[in-house]
Amino acid sequence: MSKTFEMLRPYLDKSMALQTARSLFEWDDQTTAPFEAAKYTSRVVGILSDEYMKSLINDDVRQIMNKLMEDKEQAELTDTEKAIIKELNKTFEQLESIPPEEYRAFNELAPVANRVWTKAKKDNKYEDFAPYLKEILEYKKKFAGYRVKDNKDPYEILLADYEECFGIKELDIFFEKIKKEIIPLLAKVSAKADAVDKSYNSLKYDIDKQREFCKFLCGYVGFDFNRGVIAESAHPFTMQLHNHDVRITDRYIEDNLESAMFSIIHETGHALYEMNIEDSLTQTPVGGGTSMGMHEAQSRFFENIIGRSKAFWEPIYDKLVGAYPDNLTNITLDHFIKGINKPASSLIRTEADELSYPLHIIIRYETEKMMFMEDADIEKLPEVWNQKYKDYMGISPKDDASGILQDTHWSWGEFGYFPSYAIGSAIASQLYYKMLEVMPLEQYLQEGNLTPIREFLRDSIHKYGATKNTNQLLMEVTGEEFNADYYIKYLKEKYEKLYDIV
Amino acid sequence: MSKTFEMLRPYLDKSMALQTARSLFEWDDQTTAPFEAAKYTSRVVGILSDEYMKSLINDDVRQIMNKLMEDKEQAELTDTEKAIIKELNKTFEQLESIPPEEYRAFNELAPVANRVWTKAKKDNKYEDFAPYLKEILEYKKKFAGYRVKDNKDPYEILLADYEECFGIKELDIFFEKIKKEIIPLLAKVSAKADAVDKSYNSLKYDIDKQREFCKFLCGYVGFDFNRGVIAESAHPFTMQLHNHDVRITDRYIEDNLESAMFSIIHETGHALYEMNIEDSLTQTPVGGGTSMGMHEAQSRFFENIIGRSKAFWEPIYDKLVGAYPDNLTNITLDHFIKGINKPASSLIRTEADELSYPLHIIIRYETEKMMFMEDADIEKLPEVWNQKYKDYMGISPKDDASGILQDTHWSWGEFGYFPSYAIGSAIASQLYYKMLEVMPLEQYLQEGNLTPIREFLRDSIHKYGATKNTNQLLMEVTGEEFNADYYIKYLKEKYEKLYDIV
């Protein structure tokens, strides 16, 4: 054990404790806190955030880090220690160059921008949000500008914050492939899928029964209730305090059978990742999932590849019908499977089906590129947005609320985040084809045995936390780096089979 | 505004934020956290506690405090600032003299002692807990010893931590009065009360309906659901993050109608205190209730004096019967009132009725005095305990679990805490007689109008937070300092009337 590294420990511990406290306040705000608490609680969170920043970004830590960069020191470090230092350098790189007063000003602006966005969306008035979007964007451009090296575009910097293995070049290739293959496939599938009657999905489904069935699904997929809890919130999410306390939320809608079910499977995928990270890594800077893309890969693998397959539902569909006999007795398993995989060109990303989902992401990615790289006119973004929906999906938003205002990300300055959703789906497909090689996946699902699937992911991905990056993990488990072809292959095979397309 | 005082602000803010985070972790641990989280979360809480201590007890703060003690500075301070400094001096006085390594050792021992106590109680083996109790007691004696001035006994120091207005002398007088008056009264009442059939209370009461009725009671008493929430935990408690986020818990037992109802009224009393503290005080060192005794006064006032009165139930008893018609249709309001005021010599403090409750407290107070002032033999404490139960209440614990092991307090080193429960009841009575002078209390209750009662407490007690101590508040609102006679008067009048004792 390196003595110099040991000097880092108190700083790491303190920042971990403050970060865990911030997470708990976030969880509490979304699930429990009373309506009027925010004004006073935000003071607490602001102070904890400042303290968190100070606990890591300071001269003492910088000196220890510099010392650790020396060859002699490097030789004494374990792999985990090296990974922690790499992660810490990333945090330094992200925060160190930003003048504290600008950072604070941005952190004060963001919640305001978010409230303005919330109201603008409700009022369907993009023009109210546009000036804030401009200001937020300017901050993010400036902050990324401080960090730019090698003449890269600031957008490149932000993309790497969420997924270090993908830059503009890789994403352009990835998304062009998808556009070329998925847009025509979606058209063909949609023509056939129109015939699937999905009206059963919007009958009344008792909320208590939904809660009960979703809890069953959550445990069925593998959630450990000794190390996690389920709660309710306006938007489903996953949050961990450490690997022994991983929490997910769901939202129950009475006239929508699918919504809560697939949300809980999705969040359980995220949760399994965090629960399976090794004890020796949790509560360190490499104690979480390695990237947004790899995290989404886990949730989308379970939600879509597993959760929307016939084999998954074979052992449990009777139980679902039993919970709602009036609604589902006449819906066969085959009908249900077609239903949960019915593409419906939706204007809303979060309600999109598996096939059209990446097109929603491409539209956001291309729009963000225009904002960063082409100085797009912020006032005119809705026109850009709407045209893209028409071009790629053949539909036009009826208003800004269901168009450019639908996502919360930009109000928080989260530019460069969207691509990781699509990367996640593609990684999930790549892992899926590897699993097909090494195990009788379909048979396991038909037997209701998800243990080998979970163990495969645990041993090849989850347990490493953030000690390895996405491409390292993919190389080790599949023998190649990220390859989008598996995603296209998966979508084609699945939908062509499901809808008899030749 | 004093410039020197302003220099304190960042330290106060930081300690407030850390303290609020600790409270939230405590809340979460009791209501939400998964079973296996504790081991890892306790690291987080340990670090936050250390940081809290460091944020207040340091040379910078000490210097500012010293400067603020100067006459010139004092002249510039507002009353609130003076109260904050007084409170801060108290914290310094409590912590400063304890060597940090001893403080840490004690804080590591206490959770272990608590686990040993939990197991010893379950196994009914006092001898397993005794060595830990000895060790905890030694630490507390030592810590209090560091703080002793004027030859006071260390126990005196600990009593003052919970209620600064009461020392051994005052408590001895208080408790002797109670013993003299209540022991004979209890005997008379018990003889009559045996005839009250209370079997209805242990029928089956649907838990969902209990939840619903308790929520109604909580709002009826005055809880503001925009500024607070109700959750569930093993033992009911109240906890605030600030005056806009006050939380209470309840526990529902299927075959016990009263338990959850009177717990929720009790906790709502605590919550009203915290919710009514002025905005200018919340999130400062004087932003909570002024003492344990005054806090218990609020909860016991609502639970016992209001909540067990006939006038309180007159407008709402039909609603209760309507929730459980099978169980309660044949129970008249008068029968119910006798039931909820039926003394039943219980061995367990937390299940005790209003009349025998102070006797439980006296036994603990006298035992603690023996531990501190007479070096009582810890091994032989059960004999002392059991003899006192026999002498004062005519009953003998059948084992240590329902005897000396029943309370958790000592395992955490909370000596000197128990008296505040009885002080609370006495203060509540004193406030009650004042209210009878200034408002038609019974009529308001019969009309279902609790607003004037809440406003009286808000304006005379609650809003001041900890800027005034118990006796100052009592003097201002009742014209005299603490006076135990009102408590005796209240108990006598109430029980003699209820059970026709002449």
PDB file of N, CA and C in Angstrom, chain B residues 421-470:
ATOM      1  N   TYR B 421     -39.199  14.119  30.830  1.00  0.00           N
ATOM      2  CA  TYR B 421     -40.542  13.613  30.497  1.00  0.00           C
ATOM      3  C   TYR B 421     -41.563  14.080  31.541  1.00  0.00           C
ATOM      4  N   ALA B 422     -41.206  13.927  32.812  1.00  0.00           N
ATOM      5  CA  ALA B 422     -42.150  14.312  33.873  1.00  0.00           C
ATOM      6  C   ALA B 422     -42.272  15.819  33.972  1.00  0.00           C
ATOM      7  N   ILE B 423     -41.128  16.510  33.806  1.00  0.00           N
ATOM      8  CA  ILE B 423     -41.171  17.976  33.810  1.00  0.00           C
ATOM      9  C   ILE B 423     -42.128  18.448  32.722  1.00  0.00           C
ATOM     10  N   GLY B 424     -42.060  17.777  31.562  1.00  0.00           N
ATOM     11  CA  GLY B 424     -42.942  18.138  30.447  1.00  0.00           C
ATOM     12  C   GLY B 424     -44.405  18.067  30.835  1.00  0.00           C
ATOM     13  N   SER B 425     -44.783  16.990  31.493  1.00  0.00           N
ATOM     14  CA  SER B 425     -46.189  16.860  31.903  1.00  0.00           C
ATOM     15  C   SER B 425     -46.581  17.974  32.862  1.00  0.00           C
ATOM     16  N   ALA B 426     -45.659  18.307  33.751  1.00  0.00           N
ATOM     17  CA  ALA B 426     -45.961  19.345  34.745  1.00  0.00           C
ATOM     18  C   ALA B 426     -46.083  20.715  34.083  1.00  0.00           C
ATOM     19  N   ILE B 427     -45.175  21.007  33.136  1.00  0.00           N
ATOM     20  CA  ILE B 427     -45.267  22.290  32.423  1.00  0.00           C
ATOM     21  C   ILE B 427     -46.583  22.358  31.658  1.00  0.00           C
ATOM     22  N   ALA B 428     -46.946  21.249  31.038  1.00  0.00           N
ATOM     23  CA  ALA B 428     -48.196  21.212  30.267  1.00  0.00           C
ATOM     24  C   ALA B 428     -49.373  21.599  31.161  1.00  0.00           C
ATOM     25  N   SER B 429     -49.379  21.093  32.392  1.00  0.00           N
ATOM     26  CA  SER B 429     -50.475  21.411  33.309  1.00  0.00           C
ATOM     27  C   SER B 429     -50.485  22.893  33.665  1.00  0.00           C
ATOM     28  N   GLN B 430     -49.290  23.425  33.888  1.00  0.00           N
ATOM     29  CA  GLN B 430     -49.188  24.841  34.233  1.00  0.00           C
ATOM     30  C   GLN B 430     -49.730  25.706  33.079  1.00  0.00           C
ATOM     31  N   LEU B 431     -49.383  25.339  31.854  1.00  0.00           N
ATOM     32  CA  LEU B 431     -49.889  26.083  30.686  1.00  0.00           C
ATOM     33  C   LEU B 431     -51.405  25.919  30.550  1.00  0.00           C
ATOM     34  N   TYR B 432     -51.871  24.731  30.877  1.00  0.00           N
ATOM     35  CA  TYR B 432     -53.297  24.424  30.764  1.00  0.00           C
ATOM     36  C   TYR B 432     -54.132  25.342  31.660  1.00  0.00           C
ATOM     37  N   TYR B 433     -53.702  25.500  32.906  1.00  0.00           N
ATOM     38  CA  TYR B 433     -54.492  26.351  33.816  1.00  0.00           C
ATOM     39  C   TYR B 433     -54.458  27.801  33.380  1.00  0.00           C
ATOM     40  N   LYS B 434     -53.335  28.204  32.748  1.00  0.00           N
ATOM     41  CA  LYS B 434     -53.291  29.562  32.207  1.00  0.00           C
ATOM     42  C   LYS B 434     -54.309  29.700  31.057  1.00  0.00           C
ATOM     43  N   MET B 435     -54.344  28.700  30.194  1.00  0.00           N
ATOM     44  CA  MET B 435     -55.287  28.756  29.069  1.00  0.00           C
ATOM     45  C   MET B 435     -56.724  28.822  29.547  1.00  0.00           C
ATOM     46  N   LEU B 436     -57.021  28.056  30.610  1.00  0.00           N
ATOM     47  CA  LEU B 436     -58.389  28.085  31.142  1.00  0.00           C
ATOM     48  C   LEU B 436     -58.791  29.495  31.565  1.00  0.00           C
ATOM     49  N   GLU B 437     -57.795  30.267  32.000  1.00  0.00           N
ATOM     50  CA  GLU B 437     -58.082  31.652  32.409  1.00  0.00           C
ATOM     51  C   GLU B 437     -58.401  32.553  31.240  1.00  0.00           C
ATOM     52  N   VAL B 438     -57.725  32.304  30.096  1.00  0.00           N
ATOM     53  CA  VAL B 438     -57.788  33.282  29.008  1.00  0.00           C
ATOM     54  C   VAL B 438     -58.672  32.860  27.839  1.00  0.00           C
ATOM     55  N   MET B 439     -59.193  31.656  27.852  1.00  0.00           N
ATOM     56  CA  MET B 439     -60.056  31.254  26.731  1.00  0.00           C
ATOM     57  C   MET B 439     -61.042  30.179  27.172  1.00  0.00           C
ATOM     58  N   PRO B 440     -62.191  30.082  26.498  1.00  0.00           N
ATOM     59  CA  PRO B 440     -63.146  29.006  26.786  1.00  0.00           C
ATOM     60  C   PRO B 440     -62.662  27.708  26.142  1.00  0.00           C
ATOM     61  N   LEU B 441     -61.656  27.121  26.752  1.00  0.00           N
ATOM     62  CA  LEU B 441     -60.960  25.987  26.143  1.00  0.00           C
ATOM     63  C   LEU B 441     -61.895  24.834  25.801  1.00  0.00           C
ATOM     64  N   GLU B 442     -62.732  24.469  26.777  1.00  0.00           N
ATOM     65  CA  GLU B 442     -63.607  23.321  26.575  1.00  0.00           C
ATOM     66  C   GLU B 442     -64.573  23.567  25.418  1.00  0.00           C
ATOM     67  N   GLN B 443     -65.092  24.779  25.381  1.00  0.00           N
ATOM     68  CA  GLN B 443     -66.029  25.132  24.308  1.00  0.00           C
ATOM     69  C   GLN B 443     -65.353  25.041  22.938  1.00  0.00           C
ATOM     70  N   TYR B 444     -64.136  25.556  22.834  1.00  0.00           N
ATOM     71  CA  TYR B 444     -63.398  25.468  21.568  1.00  0.00           C
ATOM     72  C   TYR B 444     -63.236  24.015  21.127  1.00  0.00           C
ATOM     73  N   LEU B 445     -62.887  23.176  22.089  1.00  0.00           N
ATOM     74  CA  LEU B 445     -62.694  21.759  21.750  1.00  0.00           C
ATOM     75  C   LEU B 445     -64.002  21.144  21.281  1.00  0.00           C
ATOM     76  N   GLN B 446     -65.083  21.478  21.972  1.00  0.00           N
ATOM     77  CA  GLN B 446     -66.384  20.928  21.595  1.00  0.00           C
ATOM     78  C   GLN B 446     -66.808  21.387  20.204  1.00  0.00           C
ATOM     79  N   GLU B 447     -66.344  22.584  19.837  1.00  0.00           N
ATOM     80  CA  GLU B 447     -66.658  23.104  18.502  1.00  0.00           C
ATOM     81  C   GLU B 447     -65.677  22.604  17.439  1.00  0.00           C
ATOM     82  N   GLY B 448     -64.698  21.821  17.858  1.00  0.00           N
ATOM     83  CA  GLY B 448     -63.693  21.340  16.904  1.00  0.00           C
ATOM     84  C   GLY B 448     -62.766  22.438  16.437  1.00  0.00           C
ATOM     85  N   ASN B 449     -62.618  23.469  17.249  1.00  0.00           N
ATOM     86  CA  ASN B 449     -61.804  24.615  16.866  1.00  0.00           C
ATOM     87  C   ASN B 449     -60.539  24.662  17.713  1.00  0.00           C
ATOM     88  N   LEU B 450     -59.442  24.108  17.172  1.00  0.00           N
ATOM     89  CA  LEU B 450     -58.197  24.084  17.946  1.00  0.00           C
ATOM     90  C   LEU B 450     -57.286  25.264  17.639  1.00  0.00           C
ATOM     91  N   THR B 451     -57.719  26.095  16.709  1.00  0.00           N
ATOM     92  CA  THR B 451     -56.866  27.231  16.295  1.00  0.00           C
ATOM     93  C   THR B 451     -56.459  28.135  17.465  1.00  0.00           C
ATOM     94  N   PRO B 452     -57.384  28.563  18.330  1.00  0.00           N
ATOM     95  CA  PRO B 452     -56.957  29.459  19.416  1.00  0.00           C
ATOM     96  C   PRO B 452     -55.938  28.811  20.345  1.00  0.00           C
ATOM     97  N   ILE B 453     -56.046  27.505  20.528  1.00  0.00           N
ATOM     98  CA  ILE B 453     -55.097  26.795  21.394  1.00  0.00           C
ATOM     99  C   ILE B 453     -53.707  26.815  20.768  1.00  0.00           C
ATOM    100  N   ARG B 454     -53.671  26.478  19.472  1.00  0.00           N
ATOM    101  CA  ARG B 454     -52.377  26.501  18.767  1.00  0.00           C
ATOM    102  C   ARG B 454     -51.772  27.896  18.767  1.00  0.00           C
ATOM    103  N   GLU B 455     -52.628  28.899  18.532  1.00  0.00           N
ATOM    104  CA  GLU B 455     -52.102  30.267  18.462  1.00  0.00           C
ATOM    105  C   GLU B 455     -51.556  30.723  19.810  1.00  0.00           C
ATOM    106  N   PHE B 456     -52.246  30.307  20.889  1.00  0.00           N
ATOM    107  CA  PHE B 456     -51.749  30.638  22.218  1.00  0.00           C
ATOM    108  C   PHE B 456     -50.343  30.080  22.426  1.00  0.00           C
ATOM    109  N   LEU B 457     -50.167  28.814  22.078  1.00  0.00           N
ATOM    110  CA  LEU B 457     -48.856  28.183  22.275  1.00  0.00           C
ATOM    111  C   LEU B 457     -47.817  28.765  21.327  1.00  0.00           C
ATOM    112  N   ARG B 458     -48.243  29.030  20.099  1.00  0.00           N
ATOM    113  CA  ARG B 458     -47.314  29.616  19.130  1.00  0.00           C
ATOM    114  C   ARG B 458     -46.792  30.960  19.640  1.00  0.00           C
ATOM    115  N   ASP B 459     -47.730  31.805  20.050  1.00  0.00           N
ATOM    116  CA  ASP B 459     -47.338  33.176  20.386  1.00  0.00           C
ATOM    117  C   ASP B 459     -46.644  33.295  21.740  1.00  0.00           C
ATOM    118  N   SER B 460     -46.922  32.334  22.647  1.00  0.00           N
ATOM    119  CA  SER B 460     -46.316  32.477  23.968  1.00  0.00           C
ATOM    120  C   SER B 460     -45.088  31.582  24.140  1.00  0.00           C
ATOM    121  N   ILE B 461     -44.969  30.525  23.366  1.00  0.00           N
ATOM    122  CA  ILE B 461     -43.860  29.574  23.546  1.00  0.00           C
ATOM    123  C   ILE B 461     -43.116  29.302  22.228  1.00  0.00           C
ATOM    124  N   HIS B 462     -43.856  28.730  21.277  1.00  0.00           N
ATOM    125  CA  HIS B 462     -43.213  28.127  20.098  1.00  0.00           C
ATOM    126  C   HIS B 462     -42.314  29.074  19.326  1.00  0.00           C
ATOM    127  N   LYS B 463     -42.843  30.247  19.004  1.00  0.00           N
ATOM    128  CA  LYS B 463     -42.141  31.099  18.045  1.00  0.00           C
ATOM    129  C   LYS B 463     -40.753  31.507  18.528  1.00  0.00           C
ATOM    130  N   TYR B 464     -40.533  31.494  19.837  1.00  0.00           N
ATOM    131  CA  TYR B 464     -39.254  31.943  20.383  1.00  0.00           C
ATOM    132  C   TYR B 464     -38.123  30.930  20.222  1.00  0.00           C
ATOM    133  N   GLY B 465     -38.442  29.721  19.796  1.00  0.00           N
ATOM    134  CA  GLY B 465     -37.372  28.719  19.675  1.00  0.00           C
ATOM    135  C   GLY B 465     -36.602  28.600  20.971  1.00  0.00           C
ATOM    136  N   ALA B 466     -35.285  28.608  20.877  1.00  0.00           N
ATOM    137  CA  ALA B 466     -34.462  28.475  22.082  1.00  0.00           C
ATOM    138  C   ALA B 466     -33.882  29.818  22.513  1.00  0.00           C
ATOM    139  N   THR B 467     -34.540  30.915  22.123  1.00  0.00           N
ATOM    140  CA  THR B 467     -34.011  32.222  22.550  1.00  0.00           C
ATOM    141  C   THR B 467     -34.336  32.520  24.006  1.00  0.00           C
ATOM    142  N   LYS B 468     -35.315  31.825  24.569  1.00  0.00           N
ATOM    143  CA  LYS B 468     -35.630  31.983  25.998  1.00  0.00           C
ATOM    144  C   LYS B 468     -35.683  30.601  26.624  1.00  0.00           C
ATOM    145  N   ASN B 469     -35.300  30.499  27.895  1.00  0.00           N
ATOM    146  CA  ASN B 469     -35.333  29.180  28.511  1.00  0.00           C
ATOM    147  C   ASN B 469     -36.690  28.908  29.168  1.00  0.00           C
ATOM    148  N   THR B 470     -36.819  27.710  29.707  1.00  0.00           N
ATOM    149  CA  THR B 470     -38.110  27.249  30.206  1.00  0.00           C
ATOM    150  C   THR B 470     -38.717  28.209  31.224  1.00  0.00           C
TER     151      THR B 470
END
